[in-house]
Short mmCIF file of C-alpha atoms in Angstrom, two decimals:
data_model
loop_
_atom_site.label_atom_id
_atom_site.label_comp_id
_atom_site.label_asym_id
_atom_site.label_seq_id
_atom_site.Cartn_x
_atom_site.Cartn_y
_atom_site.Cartn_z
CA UNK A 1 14.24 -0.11 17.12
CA UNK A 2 12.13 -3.13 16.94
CA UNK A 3 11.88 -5.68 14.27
CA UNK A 4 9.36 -7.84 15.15
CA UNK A 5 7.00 -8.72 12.11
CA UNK A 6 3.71 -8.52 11.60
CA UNK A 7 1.55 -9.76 8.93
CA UNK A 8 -1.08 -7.97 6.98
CA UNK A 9 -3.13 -11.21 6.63
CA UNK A 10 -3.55 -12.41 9.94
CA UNK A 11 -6.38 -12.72 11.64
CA UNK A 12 -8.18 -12.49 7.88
CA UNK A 13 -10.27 -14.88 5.98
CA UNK A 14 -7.22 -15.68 4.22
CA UNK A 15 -5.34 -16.76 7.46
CA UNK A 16 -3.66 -19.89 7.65
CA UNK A 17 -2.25 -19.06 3.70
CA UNK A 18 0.08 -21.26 1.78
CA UNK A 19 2.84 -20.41 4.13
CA UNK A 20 1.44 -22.10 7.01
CA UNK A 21 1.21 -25.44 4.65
CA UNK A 22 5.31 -25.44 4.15
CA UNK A 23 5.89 -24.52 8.16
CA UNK A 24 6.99 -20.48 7.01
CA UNK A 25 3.77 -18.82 8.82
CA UNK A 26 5.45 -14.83 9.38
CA UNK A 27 3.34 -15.16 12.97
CA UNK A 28 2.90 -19.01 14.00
CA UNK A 29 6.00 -20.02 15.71
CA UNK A 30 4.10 -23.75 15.38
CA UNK A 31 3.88 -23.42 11.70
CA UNK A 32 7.59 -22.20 11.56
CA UNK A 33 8.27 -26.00 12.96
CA UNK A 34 9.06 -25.47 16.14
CA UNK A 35 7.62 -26.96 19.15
CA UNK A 36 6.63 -24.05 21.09
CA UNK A 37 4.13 -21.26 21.27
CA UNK A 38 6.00 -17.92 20.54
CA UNK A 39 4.25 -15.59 18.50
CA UNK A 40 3.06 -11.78 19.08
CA UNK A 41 -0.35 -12.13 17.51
CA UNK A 42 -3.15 -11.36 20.09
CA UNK A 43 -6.35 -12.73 17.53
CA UNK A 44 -7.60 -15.79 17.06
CA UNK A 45 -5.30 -18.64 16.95
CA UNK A 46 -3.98 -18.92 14.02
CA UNK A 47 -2.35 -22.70 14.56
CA UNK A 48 -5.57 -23.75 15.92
CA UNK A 49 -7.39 -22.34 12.82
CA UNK A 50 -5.19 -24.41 10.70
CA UNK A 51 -5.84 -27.55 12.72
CA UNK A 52 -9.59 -26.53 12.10
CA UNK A 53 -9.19 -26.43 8.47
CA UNK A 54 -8.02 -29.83 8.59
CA UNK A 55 -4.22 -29.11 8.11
CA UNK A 56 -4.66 -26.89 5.12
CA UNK A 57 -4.61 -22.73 4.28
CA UNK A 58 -7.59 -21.08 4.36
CA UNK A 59 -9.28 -19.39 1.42
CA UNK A 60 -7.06 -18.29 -1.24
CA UNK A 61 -7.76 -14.49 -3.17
CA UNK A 62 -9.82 -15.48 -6.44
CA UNK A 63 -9.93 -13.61 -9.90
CA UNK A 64 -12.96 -12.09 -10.69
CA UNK A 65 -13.76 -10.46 -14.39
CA UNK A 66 -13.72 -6.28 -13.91
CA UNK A 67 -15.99 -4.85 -16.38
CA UNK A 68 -14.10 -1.20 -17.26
CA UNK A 69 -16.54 1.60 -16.92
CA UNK A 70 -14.24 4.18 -18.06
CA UNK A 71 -10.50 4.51 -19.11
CA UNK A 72 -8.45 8.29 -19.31
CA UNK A 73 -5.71 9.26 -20.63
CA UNK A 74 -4.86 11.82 -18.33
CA UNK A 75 -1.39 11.94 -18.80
CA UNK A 76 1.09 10.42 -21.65
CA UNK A 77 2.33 7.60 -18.95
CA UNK A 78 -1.30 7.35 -16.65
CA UNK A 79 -4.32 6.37 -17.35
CA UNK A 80 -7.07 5.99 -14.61
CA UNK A 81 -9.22 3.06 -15.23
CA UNK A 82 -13.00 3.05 -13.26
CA UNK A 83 -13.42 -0.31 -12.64
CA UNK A 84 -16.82 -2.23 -11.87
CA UNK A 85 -16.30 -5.26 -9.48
CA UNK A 86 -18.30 -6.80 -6.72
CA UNK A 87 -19.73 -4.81 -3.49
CA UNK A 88 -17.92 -6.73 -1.59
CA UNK A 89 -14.83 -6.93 -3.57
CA UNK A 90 -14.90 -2.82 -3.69
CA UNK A 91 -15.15 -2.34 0.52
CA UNK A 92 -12.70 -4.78 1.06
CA UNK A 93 -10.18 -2.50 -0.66
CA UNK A 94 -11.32 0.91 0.95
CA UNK A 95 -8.63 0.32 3.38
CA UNK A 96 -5.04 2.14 3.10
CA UNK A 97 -2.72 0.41 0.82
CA UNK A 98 -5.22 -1.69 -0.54
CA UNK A 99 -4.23 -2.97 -4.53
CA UNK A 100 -5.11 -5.37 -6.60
CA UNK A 101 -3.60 -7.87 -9.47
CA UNK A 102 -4.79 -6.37 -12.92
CA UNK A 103 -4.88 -8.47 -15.87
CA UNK A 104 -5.56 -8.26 -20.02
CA UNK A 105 -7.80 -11.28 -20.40
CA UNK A 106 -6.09 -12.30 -23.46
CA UNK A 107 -2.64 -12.31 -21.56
CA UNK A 108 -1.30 -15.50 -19.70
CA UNK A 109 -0.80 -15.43 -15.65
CA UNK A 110 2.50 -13.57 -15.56
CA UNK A 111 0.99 -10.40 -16.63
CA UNK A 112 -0.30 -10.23 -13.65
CA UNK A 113 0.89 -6.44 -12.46
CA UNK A 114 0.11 -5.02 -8.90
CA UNK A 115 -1.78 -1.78 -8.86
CA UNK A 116 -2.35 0.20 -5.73
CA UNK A 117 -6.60 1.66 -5.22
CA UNK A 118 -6.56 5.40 -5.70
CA UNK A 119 -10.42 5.41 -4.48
CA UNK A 120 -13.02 2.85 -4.39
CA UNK A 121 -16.94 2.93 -3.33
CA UNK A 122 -18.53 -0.18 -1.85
CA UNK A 123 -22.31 1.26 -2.90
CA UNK A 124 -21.48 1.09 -6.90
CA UNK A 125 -18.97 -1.66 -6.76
CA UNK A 126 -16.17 0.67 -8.08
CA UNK A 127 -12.68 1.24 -7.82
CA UNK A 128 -10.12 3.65 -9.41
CA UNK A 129 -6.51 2.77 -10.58
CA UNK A 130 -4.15 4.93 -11.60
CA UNK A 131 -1.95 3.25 -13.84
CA UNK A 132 1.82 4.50 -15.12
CA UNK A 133 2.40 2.74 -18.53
CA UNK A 134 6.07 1.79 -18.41
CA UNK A 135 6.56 -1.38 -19.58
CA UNK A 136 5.08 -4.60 -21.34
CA UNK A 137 2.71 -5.88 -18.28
CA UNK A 138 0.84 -1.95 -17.83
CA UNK A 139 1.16 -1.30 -21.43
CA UNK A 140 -1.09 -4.58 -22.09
CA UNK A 141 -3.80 -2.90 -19.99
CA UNK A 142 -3.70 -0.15 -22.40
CA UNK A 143 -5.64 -3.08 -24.89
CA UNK A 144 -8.46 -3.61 -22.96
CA UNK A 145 -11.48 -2.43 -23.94
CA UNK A 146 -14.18 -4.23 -21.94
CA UNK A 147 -13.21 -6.45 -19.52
CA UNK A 148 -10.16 -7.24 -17.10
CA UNK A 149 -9.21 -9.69 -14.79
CA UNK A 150 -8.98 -8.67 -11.29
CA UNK A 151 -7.53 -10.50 -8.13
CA UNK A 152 -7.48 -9.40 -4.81
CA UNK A 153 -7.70 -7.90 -1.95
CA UNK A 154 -3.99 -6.81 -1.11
CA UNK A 155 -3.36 -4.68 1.78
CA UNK A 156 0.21 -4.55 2.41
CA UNK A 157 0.84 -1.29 0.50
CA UNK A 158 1.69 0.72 3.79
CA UNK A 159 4.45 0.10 6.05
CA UNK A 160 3.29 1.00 9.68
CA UNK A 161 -0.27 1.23 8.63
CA UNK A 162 -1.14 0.47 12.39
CA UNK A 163 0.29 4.30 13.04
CA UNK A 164 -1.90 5.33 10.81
CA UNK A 165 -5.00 3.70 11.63
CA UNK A 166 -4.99 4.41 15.56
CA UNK A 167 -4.14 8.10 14.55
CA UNK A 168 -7.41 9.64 15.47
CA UNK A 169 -8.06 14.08 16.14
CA UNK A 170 -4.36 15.05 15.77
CA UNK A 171 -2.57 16.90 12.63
CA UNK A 172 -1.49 14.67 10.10
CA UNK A 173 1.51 15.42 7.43
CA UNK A 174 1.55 13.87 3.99
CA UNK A 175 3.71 13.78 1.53
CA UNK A 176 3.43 12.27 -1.78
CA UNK A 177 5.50 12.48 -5.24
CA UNK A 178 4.92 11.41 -8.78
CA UNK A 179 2.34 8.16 -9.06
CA UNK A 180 2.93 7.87 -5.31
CA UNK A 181 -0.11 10.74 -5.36
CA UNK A 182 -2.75 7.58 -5.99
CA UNK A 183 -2.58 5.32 -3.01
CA UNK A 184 -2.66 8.47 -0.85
CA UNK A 185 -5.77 9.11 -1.67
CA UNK A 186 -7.76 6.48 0.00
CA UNK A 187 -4.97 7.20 3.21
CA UNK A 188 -6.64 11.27 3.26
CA UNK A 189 -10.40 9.42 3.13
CA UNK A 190 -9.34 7.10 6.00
CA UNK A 191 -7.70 9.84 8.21
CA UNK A 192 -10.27 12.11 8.09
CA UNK A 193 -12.87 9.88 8.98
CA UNK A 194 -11.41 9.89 12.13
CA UNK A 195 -11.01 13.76 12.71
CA UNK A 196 -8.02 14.51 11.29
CA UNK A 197 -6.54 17.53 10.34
CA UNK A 198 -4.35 16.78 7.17
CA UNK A 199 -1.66 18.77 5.19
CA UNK A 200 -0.75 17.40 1.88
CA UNK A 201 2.15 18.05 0.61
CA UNK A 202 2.41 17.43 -3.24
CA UNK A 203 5.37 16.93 -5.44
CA UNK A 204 4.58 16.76 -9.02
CA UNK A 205 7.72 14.76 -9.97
CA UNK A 206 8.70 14.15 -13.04
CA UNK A 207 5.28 13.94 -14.19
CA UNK A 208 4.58 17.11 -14.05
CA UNK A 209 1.36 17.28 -13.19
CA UNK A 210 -1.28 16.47 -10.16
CA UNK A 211 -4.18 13.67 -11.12
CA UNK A 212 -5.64 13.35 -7.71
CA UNK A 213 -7.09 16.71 -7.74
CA UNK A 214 -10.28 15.51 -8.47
CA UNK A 215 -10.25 13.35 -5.90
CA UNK A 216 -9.24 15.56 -3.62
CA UNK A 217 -10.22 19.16 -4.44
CA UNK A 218 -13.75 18.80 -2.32
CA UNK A 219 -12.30 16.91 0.86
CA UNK A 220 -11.22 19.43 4.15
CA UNK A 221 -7.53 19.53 4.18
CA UNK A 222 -4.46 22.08 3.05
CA UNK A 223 -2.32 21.32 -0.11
CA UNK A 224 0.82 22.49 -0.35
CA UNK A 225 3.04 22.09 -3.56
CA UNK A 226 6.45 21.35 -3.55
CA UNK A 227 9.64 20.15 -5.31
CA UNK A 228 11.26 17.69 -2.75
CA UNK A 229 14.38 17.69 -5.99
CA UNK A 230 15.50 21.03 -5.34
CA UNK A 231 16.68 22.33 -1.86
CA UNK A 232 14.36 25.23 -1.37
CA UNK A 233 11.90 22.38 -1.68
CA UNK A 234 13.59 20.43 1.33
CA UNK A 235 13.97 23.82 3.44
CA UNK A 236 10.32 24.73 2.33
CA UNK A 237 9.22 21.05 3.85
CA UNK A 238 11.29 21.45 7.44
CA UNK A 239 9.57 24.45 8.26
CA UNK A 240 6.52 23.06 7.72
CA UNK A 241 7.35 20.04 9.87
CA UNK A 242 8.62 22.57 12.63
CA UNK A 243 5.78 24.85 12.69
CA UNK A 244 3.17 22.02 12.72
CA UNK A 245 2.23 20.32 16.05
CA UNK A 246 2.18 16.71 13.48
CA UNK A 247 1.52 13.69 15.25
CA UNK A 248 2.00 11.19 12.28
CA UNK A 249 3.88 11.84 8.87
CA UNK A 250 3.02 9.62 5.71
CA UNK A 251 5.32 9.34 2.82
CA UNK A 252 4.17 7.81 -0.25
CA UNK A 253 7.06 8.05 -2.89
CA UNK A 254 9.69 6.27 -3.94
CA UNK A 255 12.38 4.79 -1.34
CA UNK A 256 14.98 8.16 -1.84
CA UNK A 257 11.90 10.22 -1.30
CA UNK A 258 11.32 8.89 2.01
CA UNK A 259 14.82 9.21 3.31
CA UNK A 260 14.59 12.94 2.88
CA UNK A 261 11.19 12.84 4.71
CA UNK A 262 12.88 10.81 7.38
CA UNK A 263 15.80 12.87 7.19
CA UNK A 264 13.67 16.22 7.51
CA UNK A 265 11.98 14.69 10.71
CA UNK A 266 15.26 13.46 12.34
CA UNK A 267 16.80 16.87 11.63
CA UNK A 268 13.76 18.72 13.58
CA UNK A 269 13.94 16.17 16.72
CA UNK A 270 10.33 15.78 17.25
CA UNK A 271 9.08 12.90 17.76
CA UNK A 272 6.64 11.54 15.10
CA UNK A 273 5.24 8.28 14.13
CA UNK A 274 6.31 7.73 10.06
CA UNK A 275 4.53 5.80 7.75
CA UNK A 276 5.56 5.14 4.22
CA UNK A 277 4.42 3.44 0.47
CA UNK A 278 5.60 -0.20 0.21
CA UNK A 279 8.15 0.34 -2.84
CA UNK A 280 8.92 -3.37 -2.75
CA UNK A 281 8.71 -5.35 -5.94
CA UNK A 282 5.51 -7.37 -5.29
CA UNK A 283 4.88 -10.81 -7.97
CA UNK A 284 2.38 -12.89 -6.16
CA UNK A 285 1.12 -11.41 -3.50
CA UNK A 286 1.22 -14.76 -1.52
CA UNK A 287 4.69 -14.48 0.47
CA UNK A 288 6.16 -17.51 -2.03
CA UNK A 289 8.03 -16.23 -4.87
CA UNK A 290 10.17 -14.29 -2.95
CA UNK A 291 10.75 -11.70 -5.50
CA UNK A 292 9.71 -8.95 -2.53
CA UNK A 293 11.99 -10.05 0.02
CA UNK A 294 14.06 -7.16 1.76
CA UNK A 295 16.69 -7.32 4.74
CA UNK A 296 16.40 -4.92 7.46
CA UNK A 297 19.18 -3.54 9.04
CA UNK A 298 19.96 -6.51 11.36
CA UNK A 299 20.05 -8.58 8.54
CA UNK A 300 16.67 -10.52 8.84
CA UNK A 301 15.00 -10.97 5.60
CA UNK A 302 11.32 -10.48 5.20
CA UNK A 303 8.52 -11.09 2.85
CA UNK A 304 7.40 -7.44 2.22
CA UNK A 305 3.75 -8.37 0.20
CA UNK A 306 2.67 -9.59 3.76
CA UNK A 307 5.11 -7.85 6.38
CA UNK A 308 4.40 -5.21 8.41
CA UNK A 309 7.34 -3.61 10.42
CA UNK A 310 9.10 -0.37 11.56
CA UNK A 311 9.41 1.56 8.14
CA UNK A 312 12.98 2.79 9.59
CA UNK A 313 14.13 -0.92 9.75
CA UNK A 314 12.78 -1.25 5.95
CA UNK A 315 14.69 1.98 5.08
CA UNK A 316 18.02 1.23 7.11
CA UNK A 317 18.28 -2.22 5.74
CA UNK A 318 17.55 -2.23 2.11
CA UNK A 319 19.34 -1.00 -0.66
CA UNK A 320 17.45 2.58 -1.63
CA UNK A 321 16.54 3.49 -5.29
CA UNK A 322 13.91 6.36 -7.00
#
């Protein structure tokens, strides 16, 4: 199993970042300070782009003031906030495990609290959060009334999401649980623009109830509703798996959650590309704080806000909770 990283940024107009500056580039083998060229990245130099800028990063992710066209309780712990941003703002995070940093206006930086796009539409210049109110930084959101602070785009909420994105005509498995159910939303849009056929597989969790459906209930796939907690649920999910001619399985849960996928998928012995939901604790965003950092199973440590790798290694490596 390989572990060589990738990182969601390169090749972006935020490539060289702040980690090329302090000779930690995830790509550059240059800007890791050494003196050769070793790197896997088949774009645009990224060492020459930072000899370009004049030895410096490249843009840097600005916050922008959201203006909030509508906020539901749908739930006692979601609420889905319609936000209005910019055009541009809004297609840049129409991609798979695109999120954002939401803010109260009133609050200082450290409120900052990552939120992954359930749907967002580039001709309005709005995007849809589902947010689960569990502690102080989501319950300040609750305040807002007007306005919000908004920084972004993020993209590194799926693990593998080049699996998903060359997946084109070929039957598609997803399975989602709890507030996992958001992010996979903009995943179904993506897929079936390129001819997929898609079978979502829903687990309410503990929850207890689906929020996507109106995001969902008008697109061309099959829903199927399951309890992955129980084991009729489990046996219910392998025989769809082993019926299904599925080229690509996404799970978008918590890390537990997509063990028993992988387990499920290991247990049938087809072979299947997996994709899962980043479940890493994400602060800045940036690859600097380091509060997202996660060992694989040979040990190396990676920055998971910007990594992308095998989600296997991920799972193998890192202590699993949810």
């Amino acid at each position: 199993m390989s572990e060589r990283v990738g990182c969601i940024d390169a090749g972006s107009e935020y490539c060289p970042c702040y980690l090329a500056e302090t000779n930690d580039c995830l790509i550059c083998s240059h800007l890791q300070g050494k003196s050769f060229c070793d790197c896997n990245w088949s774009g645009v130099c990224i060492y020459q782009n930072f000899y370009w800028y004049g030895n410096k990063k490249s843009d840097i992710r600005t916050v922008v003031e959201g203006r909030i066209i509508e906020k539901k309780k749908v739930h006692e712990e979601i609420v889905i906030f319609k936000l209005k941003c910019t055009k541009t703002l809004a297609r840049q995070l129409k991609q798979p495990g695109s999120y954002v940093f939401l803010r109260d206006p009133e609050k200082p930086y450290f409120f900052s609290v990552p939120m992954s796009i359930m749907d967002s539409d580039e001709n309005t210049g709005e995007i849809h959060i589902a947010v689960q109110i569990i502690g102080p930084k989501t319950k300040s959101l609750l305040k807002c009334k007007e306005k919000i602070l908004i920084k972004g785009p993020y993209w590194n909420g799926v693990l593998g999401i080049k699996n998903l994105k060359t997946t084109k005509k070929e039957n598609v498995l997803i399975a989602a649980r709890g507030i996992a159910l958001a992010p996979s939303v903009l995943a179904i849009k993506y897929l079936l623009k390129n001819n997929n056929n898609i079978t979502f597989v829903i687990d309410a969790g503990k929850l207890g109830m689906i929020f996507v459906n109106d995001y969902i209930k008008d697109l061309p796939l099959k829903t199927i509703q399951l309890n992955f907690k129980k084991e009729e649920g489990i046996k219910e999910f392998s025989n769809i798996l082993e019926k299904g001619d599925y080229s690509l399985v996404y799970s978008a849960g918590s890390d537990r959650f997509h063990k028993r996928v992988e387990q499920a998928i290991e247990n049938i012995g087809k072979n299947m590309k997996f994709v899962i939901s980043n479940n890493s604790h994400i602060c800045c965003g940036e690859g600097i704080c380091g509060s997202c950092s996660s060992k694989t199973k040979n040990g190396k440590v990676v920055k998971m806000c910007k990594c992308q790798l095998d989600a296997k290694a991920v799972l193998e490596g890192r202590k699993v909770n949810g």
